[in-house]
Amino acid sequence: MLEPLPQEQRFYAALHSGDWPAPQREWQLDEVGLSPSGLAELFETQLMSRHLDLHARRLQARGEAFYTIGSAGHEGNAAIARAFRTTDPAFLHYRDAAFLIQRSRAVPGQTPLWDLLLSFAASAEDPISGGRHKVLGSKTLHIPPQTSTIASHLPKAVGASYSFGLWRRLGGGGEWPADSVTICSFGDASFNHSTAQGALNAAGWAAYQGAPMPLVMVCEDNGIGISTPTPNGWIEASMRSRPGFHYLACDGLDLLDTWRAAREAERIARRRKQPVFLHMRCVRLYGHAGSDAQQAYMTPARIKADEARDPLLVTAGLLQRHGVLDAAAIEALYRSVAERVAQVAEEAICRPKLETAAQVMASIVPPPRPERVRPWQGEVDATPAPMAKLLNQALQRSMTRYPHLVMAGEDIGRKGGVYGVTQRLQAQFGPHRVIDTLLDEQSILGLGIGLGQSGLVPILEIQFLAYLHNAEDQLRGEAATLSFFSNGQYTNPMVVRIAGLGYQKGFGGHFHNDNAIAVLRDIPGLLVACPSNAADAVGLLQEAVRLADEEQRVVVVLEPIALYHTRDLFEEGDQQWCFTDPGPEHRLGVGEPGAWGEGRELAIVTYGNGVYLSRQAAARLEADGVALRIVDLRWLTAIDHDAVHRLVADCAQILIVDECRRSGSPSEELIAGLVERGMASDRLHRLTAEDSFIPLGRAATVTLPSVQAIVAQGRRLVASRQHGEVAANAVGTGKVTAGSGEA
C-alpha cells in the first residue's frame, strides 16, 4: 500500500469524520439529469486525475517524471467532458486531465492512465507527442495537444468553430462533423492575455454579425495566476454583458452544478451556433507546479481554506448524501485508483525514451496526404505583367483548382487588398472563401490555424511585415509546433502572404518598410519564400499552395512591396520587369535557386529587391568589363547550400547583397554555408542593410543596399582581386587579402 502524501491527509480526515464541505446549492440528481451511476463515474474520473497528480510528484522525486503542473482542484471539468460529444474538438487547458480521462470513457479501447503516465515519463511511446512534451491530447478523442495554453490556443479555437459553417457551404468534409462545437479552456490569469482578449473579441465580433460560431470558452477561475491574485469578480464583470456572448457560470467544485451549466452551454452553442463563455469557479491545490512553493505568497489561512474546498471532498459528500456510495466504498475506490496508478506507472517509466536528434526532429515536418487539386481547364493570359497582376492570376487559378482553399485577411475582399493583389477574387468566389477579417493579426493567423486544422487550406494575408510582430507567436508557438507535439497526427497547413521589405516609395516609414525577418527564419519547420519577379512569384506561390495541401506545411511568402507594380528595369517604359505568366504547373521547389549570367569574376547572391537592384548594378559593372552572375535565392529558409556553392564555386569573388539587417540576416547563414564547403573567407563579402529601423521621407533607403553601393563594392572586389593576382605573380608567392566587404 502506498504511503499517503501530505496532500492526501485532508481527504482521509474528512472521510473518517464525515465532515464533507457542502456545495453552494444542493441540486438533485434528477433535477440536473444525471444518474447515480453517472455521478459515481465522474468521481472515479476525478480520482484518476488526482492520483496522477500525486504520483507525478513521487516519480519526479525519483527522477522518473519531468512535468508536474497538475489538475488538482480543477477536476470538475470531467462533468464538462461528459456534456459534449466525443467528436467535438477540445483545445484544453493544462489542468484538464479529468476532461481527457472522462472523454476516453465514452470511446472503447482507451487507456488514459497508461497514456498520461507515458507522457509524464517522456516516453517515446507516448501516443500523442511521442515523448516530446507532457501534453493533453489524443487523435482518437479529438483533443489536439496544446503546449502552452497561456491563451495562445484561443484564436485557433475560434478558427475551428468558424470552419464548421464554412465546410457546410462547401458541401461537407473536414476533420470534424459539421454540427460540432469547439471547446477551449483556459485559466483566469490567461484571460487577461492580449491573445485571449483578441480571441474573445473575434468570436463576439463574428457572432454579433450573425456568423455561425459554435464555441464554448471555459474559463477555469481558481483566483490566482502563479502568485498574482485575480481581482474578485473581475471575470464575471468583464464577460457578463460582453456583446455576442452568452455568459454562464457554475461552481466547478460541485459536479452537479457544473454538469447543469455545461449541458446548457452545449445546447446553446450547438443549436444556436453562438459562442458561450462558461465561467467555472474552482480552486488550485498544491501550487502552480511541482517546484512552486505557494507558502511564499499565500497565507497559511488561505492555503487551509483552499484545501477545505477540495472538489473531491465535495463530490464524496454528494455521493453519500444522494445514497450512491457510502464512506467505505469511497475509501475503497480512492485506494484502488491510487494503487492502479502506481502499478501502471512502474511499467510506463520503463518504456523507451527519445535518444537521438533525428528521433526528436522526426515530426517537425508533417506526413503528406493525397493530392486534392483539380486539373486546370482555363487559359493563361500571356500578356507580360508586373508581380501584383501575376500573383492575382495565380491566386485565381489556385482558388479554382483547390475547392478547399480559403483566403482571409484585412481588406482583401471588396477592396482587393492594399496593393490590389486580391482584386475581384471575392466577387468570383464569394465572401465565404475570400474573407474580410477584423483588424487583428493574432485573430487572422489563429483563424488560419483553426481552418487548417479542420482540413481546409487557408491563404492568409498580413498587410505589412511590421504588423506580423504582434502576432508572431501564432506561427512560432502554435502553427509550427502542432505536428511536432502531436507526432505528426495533427497539422495546420497554411500559406501566409506578407507584404514587406523596403524600398517602397511615397509611403511608409518603419511600419510599412520592415526588413526584419529573423523571427521567421528561426522557426523550425516554417518555410519562407521571397520572389524577386512576377514569374518567380507565381512559381513560389503555386509551390507554397502545393506544400500546404499535399505536405501539410506552413509556408510564408514574403512579397516585396516595392516590386508589386514595378514594370521597368533600366529606364521608364522599357517594361523589362514585366513577365509572362508561366502557367498553372510552374512551381519552384524548396531551396531551388535561380541564376542569371555566367560571368566568373563576380557572383552576387541575393533575393527579393536585391535581385532587381543587382540587375541594374550589373549593367554598369558589365560596361566596365566585369563578367558576373547573379544568384537569386528565392527561398530564405531550407536554403540549398550545396546548390548555392555549385553556382558560385568557380567565381573569383562572391558578394552577398542582403536587404535585411546585418544581424540575424540570411547573409550570415550563407557565409557560414560557403565556408563550411571549403570556400576561402577572403572571397566572401557582404553588403547588408544597417541594424536600423527604416525612416520616412528621402532618407528611407539610406540604411539599405543601393545600386550605387553594389557597383562600388563590385568594382573594389574585382580590382582588389586583380591587384592581388598581379602582386602574387610579381613575388611568386602570397596574396593580397581583400577587406571584409561589409557596407
XYZ file of C-alpha atoms in Angstrom:
743
model
C 0.000 0.000 0.000
C 1.275 3.475 -0.881
C 2.283 5.774 1.921
C -0.161 8.727 1.835
C 1.355 12.051 0.799
C 0.727 15.099 2.982
C -1.718 16.392 0.357
C -3.942 13.338 0.936
C -4.330 13.733 4.683
C -7.271 16.140 4.370
C -9.230 13.616 2.312
C -8.680 10.785 4.776
C -9.536 13.047 7.702
C -12.832 14.093 6.101
C -13.560 10.506 5.127
C -13.234 9.283 8.702
C -15.070 12.224 10.255
C -17.825 12.532 7.661
C -17.176 16.274 7.574
C -17.730 16.963 3.883
C -17.959 20.526 2.551
C -21.396 21.331 1.182
C -21.902 22.814 -2.291
C -23.307 26.313 -2.685
C -26.645 24.854 -3.814
C -27.985 21.370 -3.236
C -29.076 20.094 -6.652
C -30.977 16.835 -7.026
C -29.720 14.255 -9.495
C -32.967 14.090 -11.442
C -33.180 17.890 -11.405
C -29.977 18.175 -13.451
C -30.473 14.954 -15.414
C -27.575 12.928 -14.017
C -27.910 9.296 -12.950
C -26.342 7.890 -9.763
C -24.005 5.760 -11.865
C -23.056 8.863 -13.850
C -22.088 10.689 -10.669
C -20.036 7.698 -9.490
C -18.294 7.544 -12.852
C -17.382 11.239 -12.684
C -15.982 10.742 -9.188
C -13.768 7.897 -10.367
C -12.526 10.147 -13.180
C -11.713 12.836 -10.623
C -9.800 10.300 -8.564
C -7.801 9.127 -11.563
C -6.791 12.679 -12.374
C -5.888 13.427 -8.750
C -3.786 10.340 -8.279
C -1.918 11.078 -11.482
C -1.029 14.468 -9.985
C 0.057 12.943 -6.711
C 2.049 10.136 -8.266
C 3.786 12.533 -10.642
C 5.353 14.080 -7.542
C 6.548 10.698 -6.356
C 8.024 9.988 -9.776
C 9.677 13.383 -10.013
C 11.384 12.787 -6.674
C 12.806 9.608 -8.190
C 13.884 11.361 -11.391
C 11.328 9.447 -13.448
C 8.861 12.257 -14.295
C 9.579 15.686 -15.648
C 6.431 17.781 -15.535
C 4.187 18.179 -12.517
C 1.832 21.028 -13.336
C -1.339 19.334 -12.239
C -5.114 19.412 -12.387
C -5.770 19.257 -8.642
C -8.738 21.471 -7.832
C -9.935 21.614 -11.444
C -11.306 18.073 -11.678
C -14.844 19.388 -12.094
C -14.107 19.688 -15.815
C -14.889 15.959 -16.005
C -18.554 16.977 -15.995
C -17.923 19.328 -18.912
C -16.379 16.500 -20.923
C -19.423 14.324 -20.282
C -21.768 17.023 -21.596
C -20.236 17.132 -25.087
C -19.796 14.690 -27.927
C -16.518 12.861 -28.214
C -16.144 14.260 -31.748
C -16.316 17.881 -30.601
C -12.764 19.284 -30.856
C -11.396 20.270 -27.463
C -8.450 22.659 -27.060
C -7.640 22.093 -23.414
C -6.061 23.951 -20.525
C -3.122 22.107 -18.987
C -5.192 21.433 -15.844
C -7.790 19.395 -17.730
C -6.602 15.823 -17.277
C -10.025 14.910 -15.871
C -11.648 16.115 -19.099
C -9.452 13.818 -21.213
C -9.976 10.859 -18.877
C -13.741 11.317 -18.835
C -13.975 11.636 -22.608
C -11.909 8.450 -23.003
C -14.560 6.552 -21.046
C -17.041 7.104 -23.888
C -14.687 5.671 -26.539
C -13.915 1.917 -26.443
C -10.346 0.740 -26.143
C -8.878 3.787 -24.427
C -6.135 3.573 -21.775
C -5.885 7.100 -20.330
C -3.784 6.246 -17.271
C -1.208 4.426 -19.373
C -1.164 7.190 -21.979
C -0.786 10.017 -19.481
C 1.886 8.235 -17.474
C 3.890 7.627 -20.646
C 3.628 11.368 -21.197
C 4.769 12.127 -17.627
C 7.769 9.864 -18.191
C 8.575 11.449 -21.592
C 8.452 8.043 -23.226
C 8.836 7.753 -26.984
C 5.703 5.589 -26.842
C 3.563 8.443 -25.522
C 0.689 8.198 -28.031
C 0.208 11.923 -28.547
C 3.621 13.648 -28.544
C 5.973 10.697 -28.817
C 7.820 11.850 -25.685
C 8.390 15.444 -26.800
C 6.280 17.114 -24.111
C 3.762 16.357 -21.419
C 0.621 17.445 -23.255
C -3.048 16.576 -23.006
C -4.066 15.242 -26.381
C -5.491 12.363 -28.338
C -6.276 11.981 -32.027
C -8.961 9.411 -31.242
C -10.604 11.702 -28.684
C -10.387 14.803 -30.923
C -8.206 16.603 -28.403
C -5.364 18.341 -30.264
C -2.376 18.949 -27.970
C -1.699 22.431 -26.615
C 1.821 23.180 -25.468
C 1.416 26.487 -23.675
C -2.253 27.350 -23.302
C -1.382 30.808 -21.992
C -4.263 31.872 -24.236
C -2.337 31.199 -27.463
C -4.725 28.385 -28.384
C -7.857 30.520 -28.212
C -7.609 32.168 -31.665
C -7.362 28.798 -33.405
C -10.380 27.567 -31.430
C -12.287 30.480 -32.956
C -11.000 29.439 -36.380
C -12.049 25.827 -35.855
C -15.543 26.958 -34.852
C -15.814 29.107 -37.941
C -14.747 26.204 -40.142
C -17.868 24.135 -39.402
C -20.175 26.554 -41.190
C -17.644 27.023 -43.959
C -17.464 23.301 -44.610
C -21.269 23.197 -44.798
C -21.196 25.861 -47.516
C -18.505 23.935 -49.363
C -20.610 20.778 -49.407
C -19.198 18.847 -46.475
C -15.952 17.286 -45.367
C -13.407 18.360 -42.823
C -11.734 16.971 -39.750
C -14.869 17.197 -37.584
C -18.633 16.818 -38.167
C -20.298 19.967 -39.489
C -22.578 20.218 -36.440
C -19.661 20.121 -33.982
C -18.998 22.517 -31.132
C -15.477 23.625 -30.227
C -14.484 23.619 -26.573
C -11.465 25.573 -25.403
C -10.445 26.041 -21.794
C -8.040 28.400 -20.077
C -7.324 29.980 -16.708
C -8.423 33.256 -15.150
C -4.892 34.645 -15.397
C -4.707 33.773 -19.112
C -7.996 35.608 -19.584
C -6.040 38.862 -19.264
C -3.571 37.986 -22.011
C -3.930 40.085 -25.142
C -4.283 36.902 -27.200
C -7.270 35.803 -25.112
C -8.870 39.208 -25.398
C -8.296 39.173 -29.142
C -9.931 35.762 -29.475
C -12.895 36.782 -27.326
C -13.300 39.902 -29.406
C -13.040 37.993 -32.704
C -15.625 35.409 -31.625
C -18.012 38.078 -30.352
C -17.403 40.251 -33.444
C -18.301 37.383 -35.768
C -21.325 36.252 -33.745
C -22.611 39.825 -33.419
C -22.877 39.918 -37.217
C -24.682 36.590 -37.361
C -21.775 34.376 -38.399
C -22.111 30.824 -37.005
C -19.745 30.443 -34.056
C -20.481 27.199 -32.139
C -17.875 27.730 -29.434
C -17.732 27.179 -25.684
C -14.894 29.024 -23.964
C -14.384 27.612 -20.468
C -12.613 29.909 -18.033
C -11.405 27.819 -15.102
C -11.192 30.512 -12.461
C -9.126 29.455 -9.455
C -8.478 33.054 -8.431
C -4.731 33.179 -8.916
C -2.107 33.174 -11.674
C 1.037 31.577 -10.232
C 1.313 34.108 -7.380
C -0.808 37.036 -8.609
C -4.446 37.078 -7.442
C -7.252 37.719 -9.885
C -9.430 40.593 -8.610
C -12.599 39.240 -7.074
C -15.452 39.449 -9.565
C -13.214 40.539 -12.451
C -14.037 37.687 -14.839
C -17.791 37.961 -14.378
C -17.760 41.756 -14.632
C -15.769 41.523 -17.852
C -17.914 38.890 -19.564
C -21.489 39.003 -18.263
C -22.542 41.690 -20.740
C -19.983 41.142 -23.492
C -21.577 41.550 -26.950
C -22.017 38.350 -28.921
C -21.575 36.002 -25.932
C -23.837 34.028 -23.663
C -22.434 34.116 -20.128
C -22.972 31.086 -17.896
C -21.409 30.388 -14.509
C -21.016 27.300 -12.392
C -19.412 26.105 -9.193
C -16.592 23.934 -10.500
C -16.284 22.240 -7.116
C -19.815 20.844 -7.499
C -20.177 18.240 -10.240
C -23.933 18.651 -10.378
C -23.805 22.400 -10.886
C -21.013 22.057 -13.434
C -22.922 19.354 -15.299
C -26.034 21.565 -15.371
C -24.165 24.570 -16.769
C -22.148 22.505 -19.252
C -25.285 20.965 -20.719
C -26.811 24.408 -21.146
C -23.618 25.695 -22.768
C -23.596 22.740 -25.156
C -27.267 23.293 -26.056
C -26.819 26.988 -26.846
C -23.631 26.527 -28.827
C -24.870 23.587 -30.879
C -28.432 24.689 -31.565
C -27.956 28.434 -31.884
C -24.365 28.226 -33.172
C -23.397 31.070 -30.875
C -20.426 31.422 -28.515
C -20.783 30.707 -24.817
C -18.474 31.832 -22.027
C -18.658 29.220 -19.267
C -17.207 30.653 -16.085
C -16.189 27.717 -13.870
C -15.087 28.725 -10.390
C -12.621 26.279 -8.917
C -9.572 26.114 -6.679
C -5.884 25.476 -7.280
C -4.337 22.908 -4.975
C -0.652 22.055 -4.443
C 0.648 25.257 -6.020
C 1.146 26.195 -9.644
C 3.547 23.323 -10.378
C 5.786 20.894 -8.564
C 8.552 23.421 -7.935
C 6.184 26.197 -6.845
C 6.098 26.825 -3.067
C 2.855 28.712 -2.609
C 3.686 29.256 1.056
C 5.935 32.076 -0.197
C 2.986 34.170 -1.353
C -0.142 32.698 0.261
C -1.024 32.825 3.921
C -1.485 29.581 5.865
C -5.131 30.526 6.352
C -5.687 30.872 2.596
C -3.969 27.555 1.864
C -6.057 25.814 4.504
C -9.257 27.378 3.180
C -8.471 26.231 -0.357
C -7.737 22.688 0.820
C -11.104 22.639 2.567
C -12.737 23.383 -0.814
C -11.198 20.350 -2.499
C -13.676 19.203 -5.195
C -13.020 15.559 -4.285
C -14.347 16.281 -0.811
C -17.436 17.958 -2.274
C -18.090 15.015 -4.607
C -17.617 12.467 -1.818
C -20.232 14.337 0.179
C -22.627 14.321 -2.793
C -22.176 10.573 -3.202
C -23.081 9.936 0.413
C -25.983 12.380 0.631
C -27.543 11.017 -2.563
C -27.050 7.423 -1.426
C -24.735 6.493 -4.292
C -21.681 5.329 -2.269
C -21.020 5.051 1.441
C -17.787 6.020 3.195
C -16.329 2.514 2.979
C -16.959 2.308 -0.759
C -15.497 5.784 -1.289
C -12.332 4.862 0.608
C -12.003 1.575 -1.259
C -12.338 3.325 -4.591
C -9.844 6.002 -3.576
C -7.235 3.414 -2.580
C -7.817 1.153 -5.565
C -7.347 4.023 -8.027
C -4.156 5.070 -6.233
C -2.775 1.549 -6.447
C -3.770 1.217 -10.101
C -1.962 4.447 -10.988
C 1.145 3.344 -9.102
C 1.172 -0.054 -10.776
C 0.767 1.374 -14.290
C 3.441 3.988 -13.550
C 6.059 1.358 -12.774
C 5.542 -0.105 -16.230
C 5.348 3.255 -18.013
C 8.644 4.568 -16.685
C 10.451 1.585 -18.196
C 9.309 2.265 -21.725
C 11.779 3.618 -24.337
C 12.751 7.297 -24.428
C 13.834 9.561 -27.269
C 17.599 9.250 -27.658
C 18.746 10.980 -30.838
C 18.271 14.341 -32.508
C 16.755 12.572 -35.501
C 14.109 10.964 -33.306
C 13.243 14.272 -31.676
C 13.003 16.097 -35.004
C 11.115 13.395 -36.890
C 7.742 15.124 -36.542
C 8.755 18.727 -37.282
C 7.819 18.102 -40.920
C 4.353 16.505 -41.033
C 3.461 13.476 -43.138
C 1.942 14.163 -46.588
C -1.623 13.483 -47.616
C -3.210 12.693 -51.018
C -3.345 15.406 -53.651
C -6.641 17.282 -53.832
C -6.033 19.523 -56.847
C -8.256 19.753 -59.894
C -6.750 19.941 -63.396
C -6.651 23.435 -64.856
C -9.156 23.910 -67.678
C -8.761 27.612 -68.381
C -6.423 29.715 -70.460
C -3.360 31.601 -69.282
C -3.087 35.306 -70.020
C 0.190 35.669 -71.931
C 0.413 39.437 -71.558
C 3.621 40.406 -69.717
C 2.713 41.980 -66.388
C 4.218 43.020 -63.039
C 4.189 40.955 -59.868
C 0.841 42.078 -58.420
C -1.004 41.137 -61.605
C 0.544 37.694 -61.952
C 0.004 36.959 -58.246
C -3.656 37.808 -58.717
C -3.875 35.403 -61.648
C -2.113 32.658 -59.685
C -4.453 33.129 -56.714
C -7.476 32.972 -59.008
C -6.182 29.738 -60.543
C -5.396 28.205 -57.170
C -8.843 29.015 -55.778
C -10.370 27.309 -58.815
C -8.139 24.238 -58.667
C -8.348 23.736 -54.884
C -12.017 23.911 -53.810
C -10.994 23.696 -50.150
C -8.754 26.771 -50.419
C -9.886 29.782 -48.383
C -8.412 33.283 -48.275
C -8.600 35.633 -45.286
C -7.155 38.977 -44.320
C -7.829 42.665 -43.774
C -9.370 44.412 -46.803
C -8.659 41.548 -49.205
C -12.268 41.237 -50.391
C -14.186 44.227 -51.685
C -11.105 46.457 -51.653
C -8.867 43.822 -53.223
C -6.037 44.379 -50.777
C -3.932 47.451 -50.139
C -1.949 46.812 -53.322
C -4.675 45.233 -55.450
C -3.245 41.718 -55.375
C -6.619 40.144 -54.469
C -8.833 42.288 -56.710
C -12.080 40.701 -57.954
C -11.459 37.409 -56.156
C -14.250 37.901 -53.634
C -16.697 38.699 -56.436
C -15.753 35.440 -58.153
C -15.528 33.077 -55.181
C -17.814 34.689 -52.612
C -17.241 36.249 -49.180
C -17.162 32.833 -47.506
C -13.980 31.904 -49.412
C -12.399 35.362 -49.584
C -12.944 36.610 -46.058
C -12.582 40.212 -44.948
C -11.395 39.883 -41.354
C -11.250 42.254 -38.435
C -8.087 44.234 -37.843
C -6.148 41.829 -35.621
C -3.223 39.796 -36.885
C -3.437 37.333 -33.983
C -7.010 36.555 -34.956
C -6.154 36.293 -38.658
C -3.368 33.768 -38.029
C -5.453 31.951 -35.413
C -8.342 31.746 -37.869
C -5.982 30.193 -40.392
C -4.615 27.675 -37.904
C -8.126 26.589 -36.961
C -9.211 26.355 -40.604
C -6.089 24.371 -41.486
C -6.588 22.008 -38.586
C -10.149 21.362 -39.766
C -8.967 20.197 -43.203
C -9.097 23.430 -45.207
C -6.068 25.168 -46.708
C -6.048 28.868 -45.831
C -4.122 31.592 -47.621
C -3.785 34.443 -45.156
C -2.663 37.966 -45.891
C -0.756 40.149 -43.438
C -0.832 43.690 -44.817
C 2.689 44.647 -43.763
C 5.612 42.713 -42.322
C 5.769 45.072 -39.353
C 2.201 44.061 -38.463
C 3.265 40.436 -38.023
C 5.368 41.065 -34.945
C 2.437 41.491 -32.550
C 1.158 38.082 -33.645
C 4.268 36.076 -34.472
C 3.711 33.622 -31.611
C 0.755 32.245 -33.554
C 3.358 30.984 -36.023
C 6.160 30.214 -33.590
C 4.234 28.715 -30.672
C 1.164 27.322 -32.418
C 1.263 26.706 -36.182
C 4.818 25.376 -36.349
C 4.587 23.217 -33.218
C 1.381 21.268 -33.843
C 2.911 18.486 -35.925
C 5.953 18.328 -33.625
C 3.953 17.918 -30.408
C 1.358 15.585 -31.919
C 3.912 13.264 -33.534
C 2.573 14.256 -36.948
C -1.022 13.313 -36.126
C -2.334 16.881 -36.309
C -1.418 19.535 -38.844
C -2.468 23.084 -39.673
C -1.311 23.690 -43.242
C -1.389 27.297 -44.382
C 0.132 29.873 -46.684
C 0.804 33.299 -45.201
C 1.324 36.081 -47.716
C 3.159 39.020 -46.143
C 3.793 42.294 -47.934
C 7.093 43.670 -46.728
C 10.724 44.669 -47.081
C 11.961 48.131 -48.011
C 12.301 50.497 -50.966
C 8.631 51.436 -51.012
C 8.350 54.974 -52.343
C 5.975 57.708 -51.254
C 4.507 55.786 -48.322
C 5.986 54.071 -45.395
C 8.426 54.652 -42.661
C 9.160 51.768 -40.332
C 5.617 50.400 -40.158
C 5.362 49.940 -43.914
C 9.005 49.246 -44.772
C 10.238 46.485 -42.483
C 13.277 44.370 -43.310
C 13.424 42.225 -40.144
C 12.836 38.568 -40.966
C 14.977 36.801 -38.373
C 11.857 35.883 -36.403
C 10.578 33.878 -39.378
C 13.833 32.179 -40.272
C 14.470 30.571 -36.880
C 11.125 28.757 -36.506
C 11.664 25.004 -37.012
C 9.671 23.648 -39.937
C 8.490 27.015 -41.230
C 9.295 27.720 -44.880
C 9.887 31.259 -46.160
C 9.897 32.191 -49.853
C 10.700 35.601 -51.334
C 10.193 36.320 -55.056
C 12.140 38.914 -56.985
C 9.991 38.995 -60.117
C 6.487 38.228 -61.299
C 7.218 34.823 -62.878
C 9.026 33.579 -59.778
C 6.200 34.922 -57.621
C 3.807 32.616 -59.482
C 6.154 29.647 -59.133
C 6.722 30.222 -55.437
C 3.060 30.841 -54.609
C 1.886 27.774 -56.508
C 4.543 25.666 -54.807
C 3.509 27.102 -51.437
C -0.099 26.065 -52.053
C 1.027 22.579 -53.076
C 3.244 22.314 -50.000
C 0.357 23.303 -47.748
C -2.149 20.987 -49.388
C -0.060 17.873 -50.007
C 2.757 18.169 -47.485
C 0.795 19.948 -44.749
C 3.424 22.672 -44.411
C 3.240 26.196 -43.026
C 4.686 28.489 -45.690
C 5.296 32.236 -45.635
C 5.579 34.060 -48.950
C 7.308 37.379 -48.309
C 6.319 39.670 -51.161
C 8.432 42.800 -51.840
C 6.000 45.719 -51.848
C 8.314 47.834 -53.965
C 8.136 45.283 -56.792
C 4.357 44.731 -56.858
C 3.800 47.265 -59.646
C 7.340 47.729 -60.943
C 7.401 47.418 -64.735
C 10.704 48.912 -65.814
C 14.252 47.831 -65.058
C 16.647 50.361 -66.558
C 14.586 53.250 -67.842
C 10.995 54.377 -67.911
C 8.920 52.419 -70.375
C 11.347 49.563 -71.012
C 8.907 47.040 -69.440
C 11.831 44.741 -68.616
C 10.450 43.851 -65.166
C 7.169 42.603 -66.626
C 6.949 38.846 -67.117
C 4.723 36.334 -68.824
C 2.607 34.124 -66.589
C 4.435 30.753 -66.574
C 1.148 28.886 -66.068
C -0.535 26.606 -63.530
C 2.110 23.870 -63.444
C 5.064 26.172 -62.828
C 6.451 25.611 -59.331
C 9.811 26.447 -57.808
C 10.824 23.737 -55.364
C 12.003 24.416 -51.827
C 15.587 25.657 -51.808
C 15.809 25.874 -55.595
C 17.823 28.998 -56.511
C 17.761 30.864 -59.780
C 20.706 32.260 -61.743
C 21.304 34.983 -64.308
C 24.529 35.417 -66.251
C 27.638 33.237 -66.495
C 30.497 35.577 -65.545
C 33.255 34.240 -63.296
C 34.819 37.376 -61.883
C 31.987 38.210 -59.505
C 28.935 36.352 -58.216
C 26.188 38.324 -56.481
C 23.986 36.201 -54.219
C 20.766 37.953 -53.262
C 16.939 37.803 -53.160
C 13.837 39.981 -53.421
C 14.577 43.638 -54.106
C 18.265 42.768 -54.105
C 17.879 40.937 -57.413
C 16.267 43.974 -59.013
C 18.991 46.285 -57.717
C 21.735 43.857 -58.680
C 20.434 43.592 -62.237
C 20.680 47.370 -62.519
C 24.150 47.331 -60.984
C 25.187 44.508 -63.305
C 24.594 46.665 -66.377
C 27.066 49.240 -65.077
C 29.611 46.660 -63.962
C 29.481 44.856 -67.293
C 30.033 48.188 -69.013
C 33.284 48.302 -67.027
C 34.188 44.874 -68.360
C 33.270 42.877 -65.236
C 31.996 39.380 -66.033
C 29.449 38.435 -63.380
C 26.461 36.320 -62.493
C 23.525 36.789 -60.094
C 22.135 34.029 -57.903
C 18.545 34.507 -56.686
C 17.910 32.518 -53.517
C 14.092 32.537 -53.804
C 13.840 30.605 -50.505
C 15.100 32.191 -47.272
C 14.755 29.021 -45.202
C 15.726 25.479 -46.190
C 18.402 27.077 -48.376
C 20.100 24.540 -50.616
C 23.671 25.436 -49.684
C 25.130 22.795 -51.978
C 23.297 24.336 -54.927
C 24.431 27.834 -53.964
C 28.007 26.605 -53.666
C 27.857 24.967 -57.102
C 26.573 28.201 -58.644
C 29.375 30.366 -57.211
C 32.312 27.974 -56.757
C 34.043 28.991 -59.995
C 33.722 32.731 -59.314
C 36.680 34.732 -58.085
C 34.671 36.893 -55.681
C 31.276 36.418 -54.055
C 29.204 39.352 -52.847
C 26.048 38.682 -50.832
C 23.601 41.555 -51.192
C 21.209 41.306 -48.264
C 18.429 43.852 -47.838
C 17.757 42.619 -44.322
C 19.558 43.900 -41.266
C 23.157 42.810 -40.845
C 22.397 40.994 -37.576
C 20.231 37.937 -37.946
C 20.102 38.131 -41.737
C 20.279 35.379 -44.399
C 23.786 36.530 -45.348
C 25.152 35.198 -42.064
C 23.898 31.714 -42.896
C 25.127 31.973 -46.480
C 28.650 32.928 -45.443
C 28.759 30.070 -42.954
C 27.421 27.612 -45.529
C 30.059 28.529 -48.099
C 32.905 28.441 -45.573
C 31.749 25.017 -44.389
C 32.032 23.839 -48.002
C 35.663 24.900 -48.188
C 35.441 28.340 -49.710
C 38.183 30.734 -48.629
C 36.848 33.541 -46.484
C 38.735 36.220 -48.442
C 36.450 35.524 -51.398
C 33.287 36.162 -49.374
C 31.779 39.594 -48.763
C 28.517 41.101 -47.567
C 26.565 44.207 -48.439
C 23.681 44.412 -45.967
C 21.168 46.815 -44.534
C 22.194 48.598 -41.381
C 20.913 47.451 -37.998
C 18.351 50.208 -38.070
C 14.674 50.911 -38.432
C 13.644 52.479 -41.725
C 12.791 56.205 -41.590
C 10.267 58.231 -43.555
C 10.937 60.549 -46.485
C 14.057 60.933 -48.572
C 16.158 59.078 -46.016
C 14.008 55.945 -46.354
C 16.635 53.984 -48.300
C 19.896 55.290 -46.870
C 20.213 52.345 -44.470
C 19.594 49.819 -47.268
C 21.780 48.438 -50.052
C 21.651 50.535 -53.225
C 22.622 50.201 -56.864
C 25.472 52.614 -56.254
C 26.752 50.609 -53.285
C 26.590 47.341 -55.214
C 28.506 48.867 -58.131
C 31.130 50.390 -55.840
C 31.585 47.170 -53.879
C 31.766 45.098 -57.052
C 34.405 47.344 -58.538
C 36.500 47.196 -55.346
C 36.329 43.425 -55.163
C 37.290 42.866 -58.780
C 40.068 45.457 -58.569
C 41.449 44.008 -55.343
C 41.408 40.528 -56.814
C 43.244 41.694 -59.911
C 45.726 43.605 -57.790
C 46.296 40.545 -55.633
C 46.953 38.375 -58.660
C 49.458 40.906 -60.036
C 51.223 41.093 -56.673
C 51.306 37.323 -56.368
C 52.785 36.960 -59.841
C 55.396 39.608 -59.012
C 56.717 37.887 -55.901
C 55.847 34.329 -56.846
C 54.032 33.679 -53.570
C 51.498 35.184 -51.227
C 48.362 37.157 -51.933
C 46.671 40.386 -51.013
C 43.656 39.849 -48.741
C 40.598 41.927 -49.554
C 38.660 43.707 -46.857
C 35.550 42.345 -45.245
C 33.393 43.877 -47.902
C 30.687 44.792 -45.399
C 28.923 48.053 -46.012
